[in-house]
Amino acid sequence: DTAVSQTPKYLVTQMGNDKSIKCEQNLGHDTMYWYKQDSKKFLKIMFSYNNKELIINETVPNRFSPKSPDKAHLNLHINSLELGDSAVYFCASSQDRDSEQFFGPGTRLTVL
Amino acid sequence: QQPVQSPQAVILREGEDAVINCSSSKALYSVHWYRQKHGEAPIFLMILLKGGEQKGHDKISASFNEKKQQSSLYLTASQLSYSGTYFCGTETTDSWGKLQFGAGTQVVVTP
């Protein structure tokens, strides 16, 4: 059973397009996260939701909009994609701030 | 504020030991350690909390010096499977629930 799943695994698209990445966790966790890992492997938090409420919103362009329809899902929509958005995006979940984070397999986004 | 990890990379022979350090310029609430292999997701190793509590795998050991705002991860009797990039993530006392990850330490264990 997959704990944290993401779709799609790979996403190749043109500059200016709009795309979404979906994330689901079946661990019953209350908190979900989006991270961006760039080509230098730097892992940076973007957003965090707790029980469908946004609790962390880092300095991210407003072209990025997370949406949490329920506790088990956290989606990421990106408008007007730019070359610099190319990266691997990881979704993660945890029970609370003092617990381990379980990462999804990642979505490799390539903007041409 | 991103924590600073050292060294950037280390090469070990099987059976050797290594220490990876993580330091913060701000007071810490917790330190998380993760390992990531190429093309895969980060995998949890250890959490160290302010006050001394630790959660993690039995075969991994780490320390947390709250006063010095530092943590160290100890790789003992390394195995080939220990190869990967190790990240520390720190949550400062003024930033609830937000993990900032270091740049990573690449570990290569050779036969």
Short mmCIF file of N, CA, C and O in Angstrom, two decimals, chain A residues 11 25 28 30 32 53 55 84 105:
data_model
loop_
_atom_site.label_atom_id
_atom_site.label_comp_id
_atom_site.label_asym_id
_atom_site.label_seq_id
_atom_site.Cartn_x
_atom_site.Cartn_y
_atom_site.Cartn_z
N LEU A 11 6.19 15.37 -15.64
CA LEU A 11 5.35 16.37 -16.28
C LEU A 11 6.26 17.25 -17.13
O LEU A 11 7.15 17.93 -16.62
N GLN A 25 -2.64 10.98 0.67
CA GLN A 25 -2.02 10.14 1.69
C GLN A 25 -3.09 9.30 2.37
O GLN A 25 -4.19 9.77 2.64
N GLY A 28 -3.81 8.74 7.37
CA GLY A 28 -4.64 9.38 8.38
C GLY A 28 -3.98 10.57 9.04
O GLY A 28 -4.38 10.99 10.13
N ASP A 30 -2.72 14.46 9.80
CA ASP A 30 -3.41 15.74 9.82
C ASP A 30 -2.70 16.82 9.01
O ASP A 30 -3.31 17.83 8.65
N MET A 32 -0.10 18.08 5.83
CA MET A 32 0.51 17.79 4.53
C MET A 32 1.33 18.97 4.06
O MET A 32 1.09 20.12 4.47
N GLU A 53 -6.42 23.41 6.61
CA GLU A 53 -6.17 24.84 6.80
C GLU A 53 -4.71 25.16 6.48
O GLU A 53 -3.79 24.49 6.96
N ILE A 55 -1.27 26.57 6.92
CA ILE A 55 -0.54 27.05 8.08
C ILE A 55 0.85 27.56 7.74
O ILE A 55 1.44 28.33 8.49
N GLY A 84 12.13 28.49 -14.63
CA GLY A 84 12.65 28.31 -13.28
C GLY A 84 11.80 27.42 -12.39
O GLY A 84 12.21 27.07 -11.28
N PRO A 105 6.67 10.04 -3.87
CA PRO A 105 7.75 9.69 -4.79
C PRO A 105 8.28 10.87 -5.60
O PRO A 105 9.33 10.77 -6.23
#
